[in-house]
Amino acid sequence: MRPFSLLIKPASADCNLRCDYCFYLEKCRLYPQSSRHRMSEEVLSRLVRSYLDTEQPVHTFAWQGGEPTLMGLEFFRRVTDLQAEHGRAGTAVANGLQTNATLIDDALAEHLAQYRFLVGCSLDGPARMHNRYRRALSGKPSHADVLRGIRTLQRHQVEFNILVLVSRANVRHAREVYRYLTDQGFLFHQYIPCVEFNEQGEPEPISITGDEWGAFLCAIFKEWYPDDIYTVSVRNFDALLNRLVDGTVVVCTMGDNCCQYFVVEHNGDIYPCDFFVDEDLKLGNIMNASWEDLLACRTYCDFGARKRKWHAACSTCDCLDLCSGDCLKHRMYAGNPPQNRSRLCSGIKQFIGHTRTHFEALAQQVRRERSAQGQWPVQT
């Protein structure tokens, strides 16, 4: 059995915020039977037990949403109890939690610290940028509540990183975003491009262009290199270095096949990717399907193979080894699916062209320094 990880939606698309660019809120339409979606004990137990029965180098549980902290502390206590109960000797278990951080309190943070959860917190920069699109259902800004949650994690020494969605609100302010995060003492960053399309396949107004994405990454790189390379971890850059140093893929967009993980919905339904939780791509349900069967499912294998069906020009592009045609989601816009070229292609080329020689030099440096411990901050 080839390795795979799980991206789990215990509260489905339910969330206490209503971010303008959230692509998952609409998935509630798949489960109209209730307005409140929560993973049951039966599904959770089956999920944890069956996954821990598989052979994995690391059993990786990524808890996402919606907003997974809506499940409350008792749910996550049950998660770790089940993992302890069903984990075999020598089994390595890793838990990740992606959250808007507004519901983090001391009790939850204490539990996350005890069981070494890696927490990703969504924060798009200073208040005026973050609050433009990230608000509560009432319209209340969320920036202050996010910071309060992050400070709670810090008090309990929970490992966390910051996920910045790069949208119209902050795409022209890369330096300010980077400096804001580092001034706050947040030294593990990940930057994610906002690329959303309407039903006609046209980009939503909040989306960024390829050229804007390239300029943003180049500006972040300028702030990071060379002074911050040992103090600030930018996952976008770590991923490139992993690829150049070891040939390994640590972010799915850089792989040449999309069969890398499964999405598990609150009721046990399984999908191939959280950008493609659609009825026609449902692979089965964990209550009556085995992981072996899901891995061999024709729908899953066909979905994964779509990654290599990139634009013809990609095959001769000198960036292909580092981008693999980019995420399938970024190719799905009007007039382009037959060609399979990423909306961000121009920006990816701009960034790699501007920085490749620097990354290759850094890769050589990493190889020389491998014997030295703790010198390179790497996120997993």
Coordinates of C-alpha atoms in Angstrom, one line a residue, residues 155 229 265:
R155 CA 1.4 30.7 26.1
I229 CA 17.1 32.2 5.7
E265 CA -16.2 14.4 5.4

